[in-house]
mmCIF file of C-alpha atoms and ligand atoms in Angstrom:
data_model
loop_
_atom_site.group_PDB
_atom_site.id
_atom_site.type_symbol
_atom_site.label_atom_id
_atom_site.label_comp_id
_atom_site.label_asym_id
_atom_site.label_seq_id
_atom_site.Cartn_x
_atom_site.Cartn_y
_atom_site.Cartn_z
ATOM 1 C CA UNK R 1 -180.475 -163.343 70.363
ATOM 2 C CA UNK R 2 -177.713 -161.728 72.028
ATOM 3 C CA UNK R 3 -178.022 -160.501 75.829
ATOM 4 C CA UNK R 4 -176.847 -156.983 75.391
ATOM 5 C CA UNK R 5 -178.590 -154.611 73.001
ATOM 6 C CA UNK R 6 -176.533 -153.597 69.895
ATOM 7 C CA UNK R 7 -175.407 -150.644 69.549
ATOM 8 C CA UNK R 8 -173.128 -148.258 67.344
ATOM 9 C CA UNK R 9 -170.492 -149.327 70.002
ATOM 10 C CA UNK R 10 -170.999 -152.845 69.634
ATOM 11 C CA UNK R 11 -167.875 -154.266 68.188
ATOM 12 C CA UNK R 12 -168.466 -155.661 64.593
ATOM 13 C CA UNK R 13 -166.593 -159.011 65.900
ATOM 14 C CA UNK R 14 -169.451 -159.295 68.486
ATOM 15 C CA UNK R 15 -171.910 -158.537 65.758
ATOM 16 C CA UNK R 16 -172.207 -154.715 65.589
ATOM 17 C CA UNK R 17 -171.833 -152.813 62.416
ATOM 18 C CA UNK R 18 -168.344 -152.564 60.941
ATOM 19 C CA UNK R 19 -167.060 -148.883 60.910
ATOM 20 C CA UNK R 20 -166.471 -149.263 57.122
ATOM 21 C CA UNK R 21 -168.033 -151.601 54.502
ATOM 22 C CA UNK R 22 -165.095 -152.811 52.706
ATOM 23 C CA UNK R 23 -161.285 -153.850 53.858
ATOM 24 C CA UNK R 24 -159.006 -150.865 53.991
ATOM 25 C CA UNK R 25 -155.740 -152.528 53.132
ATOM 26 C CA UNK R 26 -152.471 -151.737 55.189
ATOM 27 C CA UNK R 27 -150.463 -150.742 52.156
ATOM 28 C CA UNK R 28 -151.429 -150.583 48.285
ATOM 29 C CA UNK R 29 -150.097 -148.982 45.157
ATOM 30 C CA UNK R 30 -150.757 -146.078 43.363
ATOM 31 C CA UNK R 31 -151.272 -146.071 39.537
ATOM 32 C CA UNK R 32 -152.629 -143.684 37.508
ATOM 33 C CA UNK R 33 -153.305 -143.338 33.737
ATOM 34 C CA UNK R 34 -149.940 -141.915 32.555
ATOM 35 C CA UNK R 35 -148.490 -145.179 34.115
ATOM 36 C CA UNK R 36 -150.330 -147.130 32.209
ATOM 37 C CA UNK R 37 -149.805 -145.000 29.143
ATOM 38 C CA UNK R 38 -145.845 -145.355 29.850
ATOM 39 C CA UNK R 39 -145.973 -149.205 30.192
ATOM 40 C CA UNK R 40 -148.306 -149.841 27.117
ATOM 41 C CA UNK R 41 -145.645 -147.714 24.595
ATOM 42 C CA UNK R 42 -142.844 -150.033 26.198
ATOM 43 C CA UNK R 43 -144.909 -153.081 25.204
ATOM 44 C CA UNK R 44 -144.854 -151.512 21.903
ATOM 45 C CA UNK R 45 -141.574 -150.765 21.510
ATOM 46 C CA UNK R 46 -138.456 -153.019 20.504
ATOM 47 C CA UNK R 47 -137.188 -153.782 23.956
ATOM 48 C CA UNK R 48 -139.216 -155.354 26.653
ATOM 49 C CA UNK R 49 -136.004 -156.131 28.708
ATOM 50 C CA UNK R 50 -132.345 -155.117 28.824
ATOM 51 C CA UNK R 51 -133.543 -151.997 26.668
ATOM 52 C CA UNK R 52 -133.176 -148.118 27.299
ATOM 53 C CA UNK R 53 -135.465 -147.837 30.081
ATOM 54 C CA UNK R 54 -133.337 -149.564 32.391
ATOM 55 C CA UNK R 55 -130.509 -147.397 32.370
ATOM 56 C CA UNK R 56 -132.946 -144.042 32.605
ATOM 57 C CA UNK R 57 -134.299 -145.408 35.543
ATOM 58 C CA UNK R 58 -130.874 -145.988 37.099
ATOM 59 C CA UNK R 59 -130.015 -142.958 36.493
ATOM 60 C CA UNK R 60 -132.558 -141.077 37.572
ATOM 61 C CA UNK R 61 -132.783 -143.330 40.638
ATOM 62 C CA UNK R 62 -129.282 -142.430 41.915
ATOM 63 C CA UNK R 63 -130.057 -138.960 41.225
ATOM 64 C CA UNK R 64 -132.881 -138.911 43.431
ATOM 65 C CA UNK R 65 -131.042 -141.052 46.185
ATOM 66 C CA UNK R 66 -127.773 -138.908 45.901
ATOM 67 C CA UNK R 67 -125.744 -141.894 44.815
ATOM 68 C CA UNK R 68 -123.160 -142.387 42.130
ATOM 69 C CA UNK R 69 -124.728 -145.262 40.819
ATOM 70 C CA UNK R 70 -127.708 -147.493 41.050
ATOM 71 C CA UNK R 71 -128.171 -151.050 39.790
ATOM 72 C CA UNK R 72 -131.590 -152.277 39.126
ATOM 73 C CA UNK R 73 -132.666 -155.972 39.982
ATOM 74 C CA UNK R 74 -135.969 -157.863 39.364
ATOM 75 C CA UNK R 75 -136.652 -157.547 43.252
ATOM 76 C CA UNK R 76 -135.812 -156.296 46.574
ATOM 77 C CA UNK R 77 -134.574 -159.515 47.794
ATOM 78 C CA UNK R 78 -132.643 -160.240 44.307
ATOM 79 C CA UNK R 79 -130.587 -156.747 45.279
ATOM 80 C CA UNK R 80 -130.237 -158.018 48.700
ATOM 81 C CA UNK R 81 -128.774 -161.298 47.247
ATOM 82 C CA UNK R 82 -126.300 -158.879 44.757
ATOM 83 C CA UNK R 83 -125.194 -156.608 47.341
ATOM 84 C CA UNK R 84 -124.118 -159.584 49.817
ATOM 85 C CA UNK R 85 -122.216 -160.936 46.506
ATOM 86 C CA UNK R 86 -120.723 -157.534 45.569
ATOM 87 C CA UNK R 87 -119.443 -157.450 49.623
ATOM 88 C CA UNK R 88 -117.515 -160.746 49.163
ATOM 89 C CA UNK R 89 -119.666 -162.701 51.882
ATOM 90 C CA UNK R 90 -118.708 -166.298 51.636
ATOM 91 C CA UNK R 91 -118.779 -169.393 53.644
ATOM 92 C CA UNK R 92 -117.203 -168.737 57.090
ATOM 93 C CA UNK R 93 -118.063 -165.145 57.284
ATOM 94 C CA UNK R 94 -120.801 -163.615 59.684
ATOM 95 C CA UNK R 95 -122.810 -160.899 58.892
ATOM 96 C CA UNK R 96 -124.453 -158.750 61.697
ATOM 97 C CA UNK R 97 -127.964 -157.890 61.005
ATOM 98 C CA UNK R 98 -131.697 -157.131 63.088
ATOM 99 C CA UNK R 99 -134.360 -159.643 63.745
ATOM 100 C CA UNK R 100 -137.114 -156.739 63.172
ATOM 101 C CA UNK R 101 -137.261 -157.265 59.573
ATOM 102 C CA UNK R 102 -138.492 -159.250 56.839
ATOM 103 C CA UNK R 103 -136.442 -162.613 56.652
ATOM 104 C CA UNK R 104 -134.897 -161.812 53.267
ATOM 105 C CA UNK R 105 -132.507 -159.132 54.812
ATOM 106 C CA UNK R 106 -130.961 -162.427 56.714
ATOM 107 C CA UNK R 107 -131.521 -164.952 53.846
ATOM 108 C CA UNK R 108 -129.299 -163.109 51.475
ATOM 109 C CA UNK R 109 -126.537 -163.696 53.922
ATOM 110 C CA UNK R 110 -127.308 -167.534 53.842
ATOM 111 C CA UNK R 111 -127.531 -166.968 49.867
ATOM 112 C CA UNK R 112 -123.948 -166.599 49.894
ATOM 113 C CA UNK R 113 -122.833 -169.358 52.649
ATOM 114 C CA UNK R 114 -122.404 -166.962 55.241
ATOM 115 C CA UNK R 115 -123.815 -166.933 58.687
ATOM 116 C CA UNK R 116 -126.257 -163.956 59.633
ATOM 117 C CA UNK R 117 -125.731 -162.950 63.327
ATOM 118 C CA UNK R 118 -128.904 -161.306 64.930
ATOM 119 C CA UNK R 119 -128.748 -158.408 67.663
ATOM 120 C CA UNK R 120 -131.157 -156.721 69.371
ATOM 121 C CA UNK R 121 -133.021 -153.457 68.446
ATOM 122 C CA UNK R 122 -133.308 -150.032 70.094
ATOM 123 C CA UNK R 123 -136.681 -149.607 71.525
ATOM 124 C CA UNK R 124 -137.792 -146.347 70.498
ATOM 125 C CA UNK R 125 -137.056 -146.746 66.856
ATOM 126 C CA UNK R 126 -136.620 -150.847 66.713
ATOM 127 C CA UNK R 127 -133.567 -150.000 64.738
ATOM 128 C CA UNK R 128 -130.462 -152.128 65.175
ATOM 129 C CA UNK R 129 -128.678 -150.961 68.732
ATOM 130 C CA UNK R 130 -125.228 -150.146 67.625
ATOM 131 C CA UNK R 131 -123.865 -151.120 71.211
ATOM 132 C CA UNK R 132 -125.286 -154.476 70.553
ATOM 133 C CA UNK R 133 -123.340 -154.449 67.031
ATOM 134 C CA UNK R 134 -120.192 -153.725 68.738
ATOM 135 C CA UNK R 135 -120.692 -156.582 71.319
ATOM 136 C CA UNK R 136 -121.128 -159.268 68.671
ATOM 137 C CA UNK R 137 -118.011 -158.611 66.034
ATOM 138 C CA UNK R 138 -115.717 -161.404 65.734
ATOM 139 C CA UNK R 139 -112.733 -161.906 63.708
ATOM 140 C CA UNK R 140 -115.345 -163.266 61.226
ATOM 141 C CA UNK R 141 -117.649 -160.609 60.863
ATOM 142 C CA UNK R 142 -117.398 -159.389 57.442
ATOM 143 C CA UNK R 143 -120.754 -156.901 56.996
ATOM 144 C CA UNK R 144 -123.364 -155.250 58.791
ATOM 145 C CA UNK R 145 -126.728 -154.866 57.521
ATOM 146 C CA UNK R 146 -128.857 -152.620 59.105
ATOM 147 C CA UNK R 147 -132.603 -151.830 58.131
ATOM 148 C CA UNK R 148 -134.353 -148.653 58.054
ATOM 149 C CA UNK R 149 -137.192 -150.049 59.914
ATOM 150 C CA UNK R 150 -140.705 -148.593 58.828
ATOM 151 C CA UNK R 151 -138.797 -145.900 57.115
ATOM 152 C CA UNK R 152 -136.811 -144.424 60.325
ATOM 153 C CA UNK R 153 -133.158 -144.414 59.056
ATOM 154 C CA UNK R 154 -131.151 -146.432 61.380
ATOM 155 C CA UNK R 155 -128.273 -144.912 63.704
ATOM 156 C CA UNK R 156 -126.253 -144.584 60.426
ATOM 157 C CA UNK R 157 -123.486 -142.566 61.887
ATOM 158 C CA UNK R 158 -122.496 -144.883 64.269
ATOM 159 C CA UNK R 159 -122.826 -147.886 62.182
ATOM 160 C CA UNK R 160 -120.939 -146.360 59.426
ATOM 161 C CA UNK R 161 -118.174 -145.498 62.111
ATOM 162 C CA UNK R 162 -118.373 -149.293 63.424
ATOM 163 C CA UNK R 163 -117.928 -150.533 59.870
ATOM 164 C CA UNK R 164 -114.865 -148.096 59.300
ATOM 165 C CA UNK R 165 -113.271 -149.041 62.577
ATOM 166 C CA UNK R 166 -113.784 -152.724 62.077
ATOM 167 C CA UNK R 167 -113.271 -153.035 57.828
ATOM 168 C CA UNK R 168 -116.693 -154.038 57.624
ATOM 169 C CA UNK R 169 -118.926 -153.610 54.412
ATOM 170 C CA UNK R 170 -122.316 -152.077 55.348
ATOM 171 C CA UNK R 171 -125.477 -152.980 53.745
ATOM 172 C CA UNK R 172 -128.445 -150.786 54.387
ATOM 173 C CA UNK R 173 -131.576 -152.680 53.901
ATOM 174 C CA UNK R 174 -133.773 -149.206 52.617
ATOM 175 C CA UNK R 175 -136.536 -151.416 51.737
ATOM 176 C CA UNK R 176 -138.694 -148.925 53.932
ATOM 177 C CA UNK R 177 -136.918 -145.821 53.471
ATOM 178 C CA UNK R 178 -137.011 -144.373 49.794
ATOM 179 C CA UNK R 179 -137.000 -140.686 50.533
ATOM 180 C CA UNK R 180 -135.791 -140.937 53.977
ATOM 181 C CA UNK R 181 -132.996 -138.431 55.374
ATOM 182 C CA UNK R 182 -130.595 -139.068 58.189
ATOM 183 C CA UNK R 183 -128.905 -135.752 59.056
ATOM 184 C CA UNK R 184 -129.354 -133.809 56.123
ATOM 185 C CA UNK R 185 -128.174 -136.782 53.907
ATOM 186 C CA UNK R 186 -130.377 -138.746 51.688
ATOM 187 C CA UNK R 187 -130.653 -142.440 52.226
ATOM 188 C CA UNK R 188 -128.820 -144.271 49.702
ATOM 189 C CA UNK R 189 -125.865 -141.929 50.129
ATOM 190 C CA UNK R 190 -124.500 -143.199 53.187
ATOM 191 C CA UNK R 191 -123.600 -147.070 53.378
ATOM 192 C CA UNK R 192 -121.346 -148.713 50.945
ATOM 193 C CA UNK R 193 -124.981 -150.101 49.225
ATOM 194 C CA UNK R 194 -128.285 -149.402 49.782
ATOM 195 C CA UNK R 195 -131.136 -151.732 48.864
ATOM 196 C CA UNK R 196 -134.675 -150.713 48.103
ATOM 197 C CA UNK R 197 -137.641 -152.507 47.124
ATOM 198 C CA UNK R 198 -140.292 -151.824 44.317
ATOM 199 C CA UNK R 199 -142.846 -154.536 45.708
ATOM 200 C CA UNK R 200 -146.178 -152.610 45.189
ATOM 201 C CA UNK R 201 -146.819 -151.961 48.829
ATOM 202 C CA UNK R 202 -143.286 -149.977 49.159
ATOM 203 C CA UNK R 203 -143.361 -146.154 48.114
ATOM 204 C CA UNK R 204 -142.830 -146.783 44.482
ATOM 205 C CA UNK R 205 -143.635 -149.865 42.660
ATOM 206 C CA UNK R 206 -142.697 -152.035 39.390
ATOM 207 C CA UNK R 207 -144.459 -155.002 40.206
ATOM 208 C CA UNK R 208 -141.574 -156.660 41.512
ATOM 209 C CA UNK R 209 -138.368 -154.954 41.572
ATOM 210 C CA UNK R 210 -135.315 -153.840 43.664
ATOM 211 C CA UNK R 211 -132.400 -151.184 43.335
ATOM 212 C CA UNK R 212 -128.836 -151.131 44.673
ATOM 213 C CA UNK R 213 -127.272 -147.816 45.253
ATOM 214 C CA UNK R 214 -123.784 -147.265 45.957
ATOM 215 C CA UNK R 215 -120.869 -144.491 45.263
ATOM 216 C CA UNK R 216 -118.381 -147.527 44.452
ATOM 217 C CA UNK R 217 -117.687 -148.263 41.257
ATOM 218 C CA UNK R 218 -116.184 -151.724 41.657
ATOM 219 C CA UNK R 219 -119.434 -152.659 43.306
ATOM 220 C CA UNK R 220 -121.630 -151.226 40.703
ATOM 221 C CA UNK R 221 -119.846 -153.413 38.260
ATOM 222 C CA UNK R 222 -119.950 -156.560 40.366
ATOM 223 C CA UNK R 223 -123.845 -155.774 40.759
ATOM 224 C CA UNK R 224 -124.325 -155.731 37.180
ATOM 225 C CA UNK R 225 -122.601 -158.930 36.227
ATOM 226 C CA UNK R 226 -124.287 -160.704 38.838
ATOM 227 C CA UNK R 227 -127.856 -159.572 37.970
ATOM 228 C CA UNK R 228 -126.773 -160.775 34.528
ATOM 229 C CA UNK R 229 -125.502 -164.392 34.804
ATOM 230 C CA UNK R 230 -122.328 -163.068 35.664
ATOM 231 C CA UNK R 231 -121.703 -161.928 31.964
ATOM 232 C CA UNK R 232 -119.265 -159.059 31.741
ATOM 233 C CA UNK R 233 -121.551 -157.245 28.752
ATOM 234 C CA UNK R 234 -125.282 -156.902 28.164
ATOM 235 C CA UNK R 235 -127.221 -157.710 24.979
ATOM 236 C CA UNK R 236 -127.875 -154.355 24.006
ATOM 237 C CA UNK R 237 -124.042 -153.275 24.326
ATOM 238 C CA UNK R 238 -123.100 -156.102 22.112
ATOM 239 C CA UNK R 239 -126.422 -154.967 19.733
ATOM 240 C CA UNK R 240 -124.807 -151.668 19.586
ATOM 241 C CA UNK R 241 -121.036 -152.452 19.044
ATOM 242 C CA UNK R 242 -122.129 -155.307 16.395
ATOM 243 C CA UNK R 243 -120.805 -158.072 18.567
ATOM 244 C CA UNK R 244 -121.800 -161.593 19.524
ATOM 245 C CA UNK R 245 -119.167 -162.557 21.653
ATOM 246 C CA UNK R 246 -119.950 -162.540 25.512
ATOM 247 C CA UNK R 247 -117.600 -163.867 28.672
ATOM 248 C CA UNK R 248 -119.216 -165.322 31.474
ATOM 249 C CA UNK R 249 -116.806 -164.225 34.356
ATOM 250 C CA UNK R 250 -118.566 -165.285 37.532
ATOM 251 C CA UNK R 251 -121.762 -167.383 38.724
ATOM 252 C CA UNK R 252 -124.076 -165.011 38.294
ATOM 253 C CA UNK R 253 -128.212 -165.221 38.411
ATOM 254 C CA UNK R 254 -130.750 -163.787 35.760
ATOM 255 C CA UNK R 255 -131.893 -161.024 37.999
ATOM 256 C CA UNK R 256 -132.937 -158.543 35.506
ATOM 257 C CA UNK R 257 -135.466 -155.677 35.638
ATOM 258 C CA UNK R 258 -137.764 -155.627 32.421
ATOM 259 C CA UNK R 259 -138.225 -152.185 30.615
ATOM 260 C CA UNK R 260 -141.669 -152.707 31.558
ATOM 261 C CA UNK R 261 -141.053 -152.412 35.217
ATOM 262 C CA UNK R 262 -138.519 -149.705 34.620
ATOM 263 C CA UNK R 263 -140.470 -147.486 32.759
ATOM 264 C CA UNK R 264 -143.348 -147.907 35.308
ATOM 265 C CA UNK R 265 -140.209 -147.050 38.052
ATOM 266 C CA UNK R 266 -139.284 -144.134 36.336
ATOM 267 C CA UNK R 267 -143.041 -142.792 36.480
ATOM 268 C CA UNK R 268 -143.261 -143.692 39.882
ATOM 269 C CA UNK R 269 -140.171 -142.131 40.700
ATOM 270 C CA UNK R 270 -141.663 -138.606 39.579
ATOM 271 C CA UNK R 271 -144.640 -138.793 42.141
ATOM 272 C CA UNK R 272 -141.977 -139.845 44.904
ATOM 273 C CA UNK R 273 -142.318 -136.556 46.775
ATOM 274 C CA UNK R 274 -146.055 -136.157 46.490
ATOM 275 C CA UNK R 275 -146.340 -139.853 48.050
ATOM 276 C CA UNK R 276 -143.799 -138.893 50.961
ATOM 277 C CA UNK R 277 -145.702 -135.806 51.684
ATOM 278 C CA UNK R 278 -149.201 -137.791 52.030
ATOM 279 C CA UNK R 279 -147.734 -140.439 54.057
ATOM 280 C CA UNK R 280 -146.478 -137.866 56.484
ATOM 281 C CA UNK R 281 -149.733 -135.785 56.823
ATOM 282 C CA UNK R 282 -151.409 -139.076 57.316
ATOM 283 C CA UNK R 283 -148.480 -140.021 60.368
ATOM 284 C CA UNK R 284 -149.476 -136.586 61.711
ATOM 285 C CA UNK R 285 -153.362 -137.361 61.937
ATOM 286 C CA UNK R 286 -152.603 -140.546 63.207
ATOM 287 C CA UNK R 287 -150.546 -139.412 65.838
ATOM 288 C CA UNK R 288 -152.420 -136.409 66.972
ATOM 289 C CA UNK R 289 -155.742 -138.737 67.404
ATOM 290 C CA UNK R 290 -153.309 -140.808 69.722
ATOM 291 C CA UNK R 291 -153.315 -137.957 71.951
ATOM 292 C CA UNK R 292 -156.793 -138.431 72.953
ATOM 293 C CA UNK R 293 -157.041 -142.498 72.872
ATOM 294 C CA UNK R 294 -155.117 -144.318 75.605
ATOM 295 C CA UNK R 295 -153.548 -147.836 75.191
ATOM 296 C CA UNK R 296 -151.052 -147.201 72.721
ATOM 297 C CA UNK R 297 -147.627 -146.100 72.370
ATOM 298 C CA UNK R 298 -147.719 -144.632 68.422
ATOM 299 C CA UNK R 299 -144.322 -144.627 66.537
ATOM 300 C CA UNK R 300 -141.687 -141.602 67.031
ATOM 301 C CA UNK R 301 -139.235 -139.835 64.623
ATOM 302 C CA UNK R 302 -135.905 -138.669 65.990
ATOM 303 C CA UNK R 303 -134.854 -135.245 65.683
ATOM 304 C CA UNK R 304 -132.111 -135.884 63.372
ATOM 305 C CA UNK R 305 -134.143 -137.897 60.793
ATOM 306 C CA UNK R 306 -136.895 -137.344 58.023
ATOM 307 C CA UNK R 307 -139.173 -140.245 58.227
ATOM 308 C CA UNK R 308 -140.378 -141.941 55.183
ATOM 309 C CA UNK R 309 -143.507 -143.627 56.827
ATOM 310 C CA UNK R 310 -143.518 -146.698 54.777
ATOM 311 C CA UNK R 311 -145.238 -148.322 58.108
ATOM 312 C CA UNK R 312 -147.254 -146.813 61.000
ATOM 313 C CA UNK R 313 -146.302 -149.190 63.496
ATOM 314 C CA UNK R 314 -148.290 -149.038 67.151
ATOM 315 C CA UNK R 315 -147.551 -150.901 69.957
ATOM 316 C CA UNK R 316 -150.376 -152.013 72.525
ATOM 317 C CA UNK R 317 -149.927 -150.886 76.106
ATOM 318 C CA UNK R 318 -150.996 -154.067 77.876
ATOM 319 C CA UNK R 319 -151.336 -152.584 81.583
ATOM 320 C CA UNK R 320 -154.208 -150.519 79.707
ATOM 321 C CA UNK R 321 -156.120 -153.052 77.889
ATOM 322 C CA UNK R 322 -158.096 -156.368 79.076
ATOM 323 C CA UNK R 323 -157.157 -157.559 75.531
ATOM 324 C CA UNK R 324 -154.208 -159.337 74.074
ATOM 325 C CA UNK R 325 -152.900 -158.285 70.599
ATOM 326 C CA UNK R 326 -154.736 -161.265 68.950
ATOM 327 C CA UNK R 327 -158.179 -159.717 69.983
ATOM 328 C CA UNK R 328 -157.445 -156.067 69.351
ATOM 329 C CA UNK R 329 -156.070 -157.196 65.685
ATOM 330 C CA UNK R 330 -159.304 -159.607 65.041
ATOM 331 C CA UNK R 331 -161.533 -156.780 66.459
ATOM 332 C CA UNK R 332 -160.047 -154.019 63.968
ATOM 333 C CA UNK R 333 -159.982 -156.773 60.846
ATOM 334 C CA UNK R 334 -163.908 -157.208 61.712
ATOM 335 C CA UNK R 335 -164.505 -153.315 61.601
ATOM 336 C CA UNK R 336 -162.641 -153.459 58.086
ATOM 337 C CA UNK R 337 -159.131 -152.031 58.959
ATOM 338 C CA UNK R 338 -156.604 -154.253 57.369
ATOM 339 C CA UNK R 339 -154.145 -154.145 60.360
ATOM 340 C CA UNK R 340 -151.201 -155.888 59.682
ATOM 341 C CA UNK R 341 -147.862 -157.225 61.775
ATOM 342 C CA UNK R 342 -144.477 -156.051 60.737
ATOM 343 C CA UNK R 343 -142.377 -158.435 61.715
ATOM 344 C CA UNK R 344 -142.367 -161.741 63.301
ATOM 345 C CA UNK R 345 -139.078 -161.747 64.311
ATOM 346 C CA UNK R 346 -136.596 -163.488 62.150
ATOM 347 C CA UNK R 347 -135.278 -166.067 64.664
ATOM 348 C CA UNK R 348 -138.988 -166.797 65.239
ATOM 349 C CA UNK R 349 -139.618 -168.542 62.005
ATOM 350 C CA UNK R 350 -139.077 -172.196 62.225
ATOM 351 C CA UNK R 351 -136.021 -172.305 59.642
ATOM 352 C CA UNK R 352 -134.077 -170.000 61.949
ATOM 353 C CA UNK R 353 -135.019 -171.955 65.171
ATOM 354 C CA UNK R 354 -134.140 -175.230 63.546
ATOM 355 C CA UNK R 355 -130.991 -174.223 61.976
ATOM 356 C CA UNK R 356 -129.415 -171.791 64.333
ATOM 357 C CA UNK R 357 -131.272 -173.298 67.649
ATOM 358 C CA UNK R 358 -132.779 -169.961 68.872
ATOM 359 C CA UNK R 359 -135.202 -170.856 71.619
ATOM 360 C CA UNK R 360 -136.508 -167.247 71.971
ATOM 361 C CA UNK R 361 -135.599 -164.631 74.702
ATOM 362 C CA UNK R 362 -132.377 -163.853 72.967
ATOM 363 C CA UNK R 363 -133.537 -160.496 71.773
ATOM 364 C CA UNK R 364 -135.968 -159.056 74.739
ATOM 365 C CA UNK R 365 -136.287 -155.705 73.057
ATOM 366 C CA UNK R 366 -137.554 -157.035 69.393
ATOM 367 C CA UNK R 367 -139.635 -159.774 70.953
ATOM 368 C CA UNK R 368 -141.978 -157.518 73.419
ATOM 369 C CA UNK R 369 -142.615 -155.154 70.332
ATOM 370 C CA UNK R 370 -143.325 -157.896 68.398
ATOM 371 C CA UNK R 371 -146.008 -159.476 71.091
ATOM 372 C CA UNK R 372 -147.362 -155.910 71.113
ATOM 373 C CA UNK R 373 -147.055 -154.098 67.475
ATOM 374 C CA UNK R 374 -149.562 -153.585 64.515
ATOM 375 C CA UNK R 375 -149.178 -151.766 61.617
ATOM 376 C CA UNK R 376 -152.001 -149.409 60.353
ATOM 377 C CA UNK R 377 -153.179 -148.637 56.959
ATOM 378 C CA UNK R 378 -150.419 -146.395 55.626
ATOM 379 C CA UNK R 379 -150.261 -145.712 51.625
ATOM 380 C CA UNK R 380 -150.435 -142.571 49.292
ATOM 381 C CA UNK R 381 -154.106 -143.003 48.035
ATOM 382 C CA UNK R 382 -155.476 -143.063 51.245
ATOM 383 C CA UNK R 383 -158.390 -140.432 51.468
ATOM 384 C CA UNK R 384 -158.996 -138.166 55.008
ATOM 385 C CA UNK R 385 -162.266 -140.377 55.383
ATOM 386 C CA UNK R 386 -159.992 -143.469 55.393
ATOM 387 C CA UNK R 387 -157.906 -141.770 57.951
ATOM 388 C CA UNK R 388 -160.480 -140.964 60.007
ATOM 389 C CA UNK R 389 -162.182 -144.686 59.769
ATOM 390 C CA UNK R 390 -158.874 -145.833 61.203
ATOM 391 C CA UNK R 391 -159.361 -143.551 64.200
ATOM 392 C CA UNK R 392 -162.744 -144.496 64.769
ATOM 393 C CA UNK R 393 -162.318 -147.962 64.517
ATOM 394 C CA UNK R 394 -159.465 -147.727 67.034
ATOM 395 C CA UNK R 395 -161.101 -145.401 69.354
ATOM 396 C CA UNK R 396 -163.954 -148.279 69.676
ATOM 397 C CA UNK R 397 -162.026 -151.203 69.887
ATOM 398 C CA UNK R 398 -159.526 -149.892 71.997
ATOM 399 C CA UNK R 399 -162.312 -147.917 74.177
ATOM 400 C CA UNK R 400 -164.153 -151.545 74.391
ATOM 401 C CA UNK R 401 -161.311 -153.245 75.744
ATOM 402 C CA UNK R 402 -159.679 -150.194 78.093
ATOM 403 C CA UNK R 403 -159.455 -150.495 81.626
HETATM 404 C C1 PLP M 1 -139.722 -155.736 50.743
HETATM 405 C C2 PLP M 1 -138.560 -155.716 51.779
HETATM 406 C C3 PLP M 1 -137.812 -156.581 51.405
HETATM 407 C C4 PLP M 1 -137.551 -157.588 50.050
HETATM 408 O O1 PLP M 1 -138.108 -156.748 48.921
HETATM 409 P P1 PLP M 1 -139.047 -157.837 47.751
HETATM 410 O O2 PLP M 1 -138.718 -156.786 46.739
HETATM 411 O O3 PLP M 1 -140.166 -158.012 48.317
HETATM 412 O O4 PLP M 1 -137.906 -159.154 47.634
HETATM 413 C C5 PLP M 1 -136.580 -156.972 51.899
HETATM 414 N N1 PLP M 1 -136.417 -156.099 53.017
HETATM 415 C C6 PLP M 1 -137.583 -155.242 53.461
HETATM 416 C C7 PLP M 1 -137.047 -154.930 55.053
HETATM 417 C C8 PLP M 1 -138.230 -155.513 52.918
HETATM 418 O O5 PLP M 1 -139.886 -154.741 53.662
#
């Protein structure tokens, strides 16, 4: 028997009734019957991969992000690898990126034998800090990879300017930021190459998949070869031309996205605007609720961006709470709110620690944010009831721990 009586405010983690009966995930795909039908039609067609849907999806995608070219890949990670290749990254080169990201952003630099150089982030957006970038440029620096963390574009004009001044290739990791805008321009039209992911938690999905958008024809050609073993034509082009001959001109990979994935991507792209609008509504509901709930810093959108709201990461205010993030996290999970943490900073991963000798303390803004952050559920199909459940659970848990 517990010493204190159970009430509706008793935390589920202490044996109380959870706010929800089932777990609300932090992110989830949205698939409708038309999506399913479109995939079934491709399954019945002659081309499961390297067929007509690939070009159709790429063209529609390029138009949506206002880029001249879009080249599809089997994942966002493969797309990052392709971009690092097309940028010419090689052993001895350095590429600057953010520690506040999924490890794949830095890994693509290592795939090319080059060295990722991490620099700290701005405390409001958790995007790479242009001043820190300038401080770490050396004669070996060849590329810069800003990440549009949570869907908030990085300080892109400053980074374009730095890249031009130093002759660097700018590869934007926009895996969170499909549909975002920066000073009235679409993400995908600004950097030398912009990389997107179609993993199921992202804005649109192809199962696994990714894309590189670029305005540069030679990058586009290098990307197409790289994803197809380094071969200079694809099977469908050869069939159309009645030719069997092909040439492998560089060492590439099989990073192709299937027609099954591309038709799904095409369908999903048509629903992107609705998806973005819903995410914006959810973000506004959360942000309004935080006027009443203390102990939390909600994420912000700077005035010159349109945020894509892939994530809604809050930061706890330790001075206002008698609990660590771990307690709040566990308590919210027990209430069936699927909070998550994005991200463990890249240099905290054992592989990076061991290989580059990071000890912690190198990037104080990213590290402080990491120690206090939590991503709330955020996806297109969340109902208003779901949003209310999250707010109710936060009020309950933070109320319990507030001092
Ligand atoms: C999702 C993601 C990736 C990797 O994309 P995959 O499609 O999962 O390979 C890379 N960078 C960031 C910031 C991401 O969120």
